[in-house]
Amino acid sequence: MSEIKFKNVTKRYGNKQVLRGVNATWEAGKIYALLGRNGAGKSTLMRIVNNRTFATSGAVTLDGKSVVENEAAQNRIFLMSSAQLYPADRRLSWLFALTRRMYGGFDDALATHLLDAFELHDTAKIGQLSTGYQTIARLIIALCVPCDFVLLDEPVLGLDAPARELFYQELLATYAERPRTFVIATHLIEEVADLVENVNVLAGGEIVLAEDVATVLAKGRIVSGPAGLVTDYLRDTPVMRKQALGGMLTAYTLDAPLERPLPAGVTLAGMDLQRLFIELTRGERHEK
Amino acid sequence: MHFDASSVVPLFHQIAQQFTAGILSGAFPEGSQIPSTTEVARTYAINPATVLRGMNELVDAGVIEKRRGVGMFVVHGARDRLAAAQQAEFFAAQVPQVVRQAQALGITAAQLTAAIEREYSHE
């Protein structure tokens, strides 16, 4: 099975340490969410994989071989980002043809289907497209390249809600047809929560959570009730945060003791991926 | 179908529950083909691995069967089996919960029984 592996990857820009030792694995055929606050280094991590920048130390490998200046590896990796790399006066059809030459393939049937679904014509000039349609054009390319690892950095930037939903549906349709690895870096956590199989959370320059979504949510709970009862119920249990309001206490935990009988007056609510992310990265200083 | 991301019920189990409801209501009759994993995944933008896990719960329960190369079908006798399982679940989980709530409110067994009998006699 193919995989991209990160070993102690660090990245420093001047005296700003963005990545402090990233260790992670992206396996073949899985969809990942890469979550992190603004400036956490999500884009940097993806750009390192795609050789648009280089790690200060550590290694990124594809099937055991460094991806750095490795053409065979880079042919299997595609990065879609908001960086405007295409000449404005060219038509989409030209861009599709160029992509085919660069990556040794392009799924024309899927491109035709997607152009139709998003109501876009390949005769359109890149520079004349609106922000949303420029994103759509980039997404079409990302879904049509033959690469095994497709990294999507903020893939729905500028897309309206119906277009975003359509994209998520089309992503899963092509994924079901040809399973490959997708890594989605996004702030719209709720929208991708059901879509992804695994989640990676980047905080403080490291991957602080890398887990199957179902597993991480299985025991994540928000426990509320009278303070004494909640505290007793969660004895010996690691708690991420407690919030007191008068005699009532709300506690956030990733490891609720579900085998214990729940005291009357105490309620359990599920923790969704967005709440989990907020609790996990609380206190992370926002820096630019 | 509708899925609740913040529910304590895992998403794969919600998928099994929705198909169970569909079979019980007759929306998916016995012997009929149910939508494929891919179709469900695409329609609701849910990871196919999650959908498959939910479907496999129903396969393991003997409610649906996979026919190689064709798809998944509701087995004959599935409705009776599901109805029996749901009754068992009702007695095991929901009745104790109602009784605990009644106790917390100071309602006696006699009062609760009388209320249940009144509710039945309305029909």
PDB file of C-alpha atoms in Angstrom, chain B:
ATOM      1  CA  MET B   1     -33.013  10.366   5.298  1.00  0.00           C
ATOM      2  CA  HIS B   2     -31.502  12.772   7.722  1.00  0.00           C
ATOM      3  CA  PHE B   3     -28.261  12.533   9.697  1.00  0.00           C
ATOM      4  CA  ASP B   4     -27.335  14.385  12.881  1.00  0.00           C
ATOM      5  CA  ALA B   5     -23.613  15.126  13.200  1.00  0.00           C
ATOM      6  CA  SER B   6     -23.764  16.037  16.905  1.00  0.00           C
ATOM      7  CA  SER B   7     -25.822  12.995  17.927  1.00  0.00           C
ATOM      8  CA  VAL B   8     -24.328  10.537  20.418  1.00  0.00           C
ATOM      9  CA  VAL B   9     -25.393   7.870  17.905  1.00  0.00           C
ATOM     10  CA  PRO B  10     -22.419   7.193  15.593  1.00  0.00           C
ATOM     11  CA  LEU B  11     -23.030   8.109  11.959  1.00  0.00           C
ATOM     12  CA  PHE B  12     -22.640   4.518  10.716  1.00  0.00           C
ATOM     13  CA  HIS B  13     -25.310   3.419  13.184  1.00  0.00           C
ATOM     14  CA  GLN B  14     -27.594   6.277  12.074  1.00  0.00           C
ATOM     15  CA  ILE B  15     -27.317   4.878   8.541  1.00  0.00           C
ATOM     16  CA  ALA B  16     -28.380   1.436   9.781  1.00  0.00           C
ATOM     17  CA  GLN B  17     -31.258   3.061  11.706  1.00  0.00           C
ATOM     18  CA  GLN B  18     -32.491   4.961   8.653  1.00  0.00           C
ATOM     19  CA  PHE B  19     -32.538   1.823   6.525  1.00  0.00           C
ATOM     20  CA  THR B  20     -34.245  -0.063   9.367  1.00  0.00           C
ATOM     21  CA  ALA B  21     -36.961   2.608   9.483  1.00  0.00           C
ATOM     22  CA  GLY B  22     -37.281   2.390   5.697  1.00  0.00           C
ATOM     23  CA  ILE B  23     -37.741  -1.374   5.785  1.00  0.00           C
ATOM     24  CA  LEU B  24     -40.245  -1.194   8.664  1.00  0.00           C
ATOM     25  CA  SER B  25     -42.295   1.500   6.927  1.00  0.00           C
ATOM     26  CA  GLY B  26     -42.354  -0.462   3.676  1.00  0.00           C
ATOM     27  CA  ALA B  27     -40.312   2.124   1.757  1.00  0.00           C
ATOM     28  CA  PHE B  28     -37.862  -0.724   1.073  1.00  0.00           C
ATOM     29  CA  PRO B  29     -40.132  -3.805   0.636  1.00  0.00           C
ATOM     30  CA  GLU B  30     -38.836  -7.303   1.307  1.00  0.00           C
ATOM     31  CA  GLY B  31     -37.058  -8.694  -1.736  1.00  0.00           C
ATOM     32  CA  SER B  32     -36.395  -5.240  -3.195  1.00  0.00           C
ATOM     33  CA  GLN B  33     -32.999  -3.741  -3.941  1.00  0.00           C
ATOM     34  CA  ILE B  34     -31.777  -0.943  -1.682  1.00  0.00           C
ATOM     35  CA  PRO B  35     -29.584   1.951  -2.854  1.00  0.00           C
ATOM     36  CA  SER B  36     -25.895   1.123  -3.233  1.00  0.00           C
ATOM     37  CA  THR B  37     -23.189   2.307  -0.847  1.00  0.00           C
ATOM     38  CA  THR B  38     -21.928   4.635  -3.572  1.00  0.00           C
ATOM     39  CA  GLU B  39     -25.378   6.128  -4.149  1.00  0.00           C
ATOM     40  CA  VAL B  40     -25.902   6.812  -0.439  1.00  0.00           C
ATOM     41  CA  ALA B  41     -22.364   8.173  -0.053  1.00  0.00           C
ATOM     42  CA  ARG B  42     -22.779  10.518  -2.992  1.00  0.00           C
ATOM     43  CA  THR B  43     -26.302  11.701  -2.171  1.00  0.00           C
ATOM     44  CA  TYR B  44     -25.591  12.566   1.461  1.00  0.00           C
ATOM     45  CA  ALA B  45     -21.852  13.373   1.066  1.00  0.00           C
ATOM     46  CA  ILE B  46     -20.903  10.690   3.578  1.00  0.00           C
ATOM     47  CA  ASN B  47     -17.667   8.712   3.389  1.00  0.00           C
ATOM     48  CA  PRO B  48     -18.322   5.342   1.666  1.00  0.00           C
ATOM     49  CA  ALA B  49     -16.462   3.494   4.444  1.00  0.00           C
ATOM     50  CA  THR B  50     -18.976   4.882   6.960  1.00  0.00           C
ATOM     51  CA  VAL B  51     -21.946   3.909   4.770  1.00  0.00           C
ATOM     52  CA  LEU B  52     -20.517   0.422   4.279  1.00  0.00           C
ATOM     53  CA  ARG B  53     -20.090  -0.006   8.028  1.00  0.00           C
ATOM     54  CA  GLY B  54     -23.753   0.871   8.562  1.00  0.00           C
ATOM     55  CA  MET B  55     -24.888  -1.488   5.790  1.00  0.00           C
ATOM     56  CA  ASN B  56     -22.745  -4.275   7.231  1.00  0.00           C
ATOM     57  CA  GLU B  57     -24.594  -3.938  10.538  1.00  0.00           C
ATOM     58  CA  LEU B  58     -27.782  -4.847   8.666  1.00  0.00           C
ATOM     59  CA  VAL B  59     -26.065  -7.669   6.773  1.00  0.00           C
ATOM     60  CA  ASP B  60     -24.820  -9.095  10.099  1.00  0.00           C
ATOM     61  CA  ALA B  61     -28.338  -8.787  11.528  1.00  0.00           C
ATOM     62  CA  GLY B  62     -29.629 -10.830   8.587  1.00  0.00           C
ATOM     63  CA  VAL B  63     -31.846  -8.017   7.349  1.00  0.00           C
ATOM     64  CA  ILE B  64     -30.201  -7.316   4.001  1.00  0.00           C
ATOM     65  CA  GLU B  65     -28.046  -9.519   1.807  1.00  0.00           C
ATOM     66  CA  LYS B  66     -25.323  -8.825  -0.696  1.00  0.00           C
ATOM     67  CA  ARG B  67     -25.700 -10.403  -4.116  1.00  0.00           C
ATOM     68  CA  ARG B  68     -22.334 -10.378  -5.779  1.00  0.00           C
ATOM     69  CA  GLY B  69     -22.169  -8.019  -8.713  1.00  0.00           C
ATOM     70  CA  VAL B  70     -25.816  -7.003  -8.385  1.00  0.00           C
ATOM     71  CA  GLY B  71     -26.282  -5.089  -5.142  1.00  0.00           C
ATOM     72  CA  MET B  72     -27.983  -5.348  -1.778  1.00  0.00           C
ATOM     73  CA  PHE B  73     -31.492  -6.633  -1.185  1.00  0.00           C
ATOM     74  CA  VAL B  74     -33.941  -6.735   1.724  1.00  0.00           C
ATOM     75  CA  VAL B  75     -34.279 -10.385   2.801  1.00  0.00           C
ATOM     76  CA  HIS B  76     -37.672 -12.047   3.226  1.00  0.00           C
ATOM     77  CA  GLY B  77     -38.795 -11.970   6.835  1.00  0.00           C
ATOM     78  CA  ALA B  78     -36.726  -8.826   7.513  1.00  0.00           C
ATOM     79  CA  ARG B  79     -39.706  -6.789   8.764  1.00  0.00           C
ATOM     80  CA  ASP B  80     -40.722  -9.373  11.381  1.00  0.00           C
ATOM     81  CA  ARG B  81     -37.131  -9.740  12.507  1.00  0.00           C
ATOM     82  CA  LEU B  82     -36.663  -5.962  12.786  1.00  0.00           C
ATOM     83  CA  ALA B  83     -39.996  -5.504  14.576  1.00  0.00           C
ATOM     84  CA  ALA B  84     -39.015  -8.166  17.135  1.00  0.00           C
ATOM     85  CA  ALA B  85     -35.597  -6.577  17.637  1.00  0.00           C
ATOM     86  CA  GLN B  86     -37.150  -3.135  18.113  1.00  0.00           C
ATOM     87  CA  GLN B  87     -39.629  -4.489  20.684  1.00  0.00           C
ATOM     88  CA  ALA B  88     -36.775  -6.067  22.613  1.00  0.00           C
ATOM     89  CA  GLU B  89     -34.881  -2.763  22.411  1.00  0.00           C
ATOM     90  CA  PHE B  90     -37.962  -0.894  23.645  1.00  0.00           C
ATOM     91  CA  PHE B  91     -38.288  -3.071  26.736  1.00  0.00           C
ATOM     92  CA  ALA B  92     -34.544  -3.103  27.419  1.00  0.00           C
ATOM     93  CA  ALA B  93     -33.811   0.593  26.963  1.00  0.00           C
ATOM     94  CA  GLN B  94     -36.843   2.850  26.725  1.00  0.00           C
ATOM     95  CA  VAL B  95     -39.069   1.367  29.454  1.00  0.00           C
ATOM     96  CA  PRO B  96     -36.342   1.613  32.127  1.00  0.00           C
ATOM     97  CA  GLN B  97     -35.716   5.207  31.048  1.00  0.00           C
ATOM     98  CA  VAL B  98     -39.388   6.161  31.365  1.00  0.00           C
ATOM     99  CA  VAL B  99     -39.556   4.488  34.780  1.00  0.00           C
ATOM    100  CA  ARG B 100     -36.432   6.343  35.964  1.00  0.00           C
ATOM    101  CA  GLN B 101     -37.887   9.660  34.793  1.00  0.00           C
ATOM    102  CA  ALA B 102     -41.168   8.865  36.560  1.00  0.00           C
ATOM    103  CA  GLN B 103     -39.316   7.995  39.759  1.00  0.00           C
ATOM    104  CA  ALA B 104     -37.324  11.242  39.575  1.00  0.00           C
ATOM    105  CA  LEU B 105     -40.651  13.117  39.373  1.00  0.00           C
ATOM    106  CA  GLY B 106     -42.105  11.164  42.334  1.00  0.00           C
ATOM    107  CA  ILE B 107     -44.647   9.253  40.197  1.00  0.00           C
ATOM    108  CA  THR B 108     -45.667   5.897  41.737  1.00  0.00           C
ATOM    109  CA  ALA B 109     -45.864   2.613  39.820  1.00  0.00           C
ATOM    110  CA  ALA B 110     -49.658   2.670  40.184  1.00  0.00           C
ATOM    111  CA  GLN B 111     -49.884   6.207  38.763  1.00  0.00           C
ATOM    112  CA  LEU B 112     -47.630   5.316  35.814  1.00  0.00           C
ATOM    113  CA  THR B 113     -49.562   2.120  35.071  1.00  0.00           C
ATOM    114  CA  ALA B 114     -52.849   4.010  35.191  1.00  0.00           C
ATOM    115  CA  ALA B 115     -51.483   6.650  32.804  1.00  0.00           C
ATOM    116  CA  ILE B 116     -50.327   3.954  30.367  1.00  0.00           C
ATOM    117  CA  GLU B 117     -53.714   2.226  30.482  1.00  0.00           C
ATOM    118  CA  ARG B 118     -55.484   5.548  29.850  1.00  0.00           C
ATOM    119  CA  GLU B 119     -53.241   6.170  26.824  1.00  0.00           C
ATOM    120  CA  TYR B 120     -54.069   2.700  25.435  1.00  0.00           C
ATOM    121  CA  SER B 121     -57.829   3.189  25.943  1.00  0.00           C
ATOM    122  CA  HIS B 122     -57.726   6.323  23.751  1.00  0.00           C
ATOM    123  CA  GLU B 123     -57.171   4.151  20.717  1.00  0.00           C
TER     124      GLU B 123
END
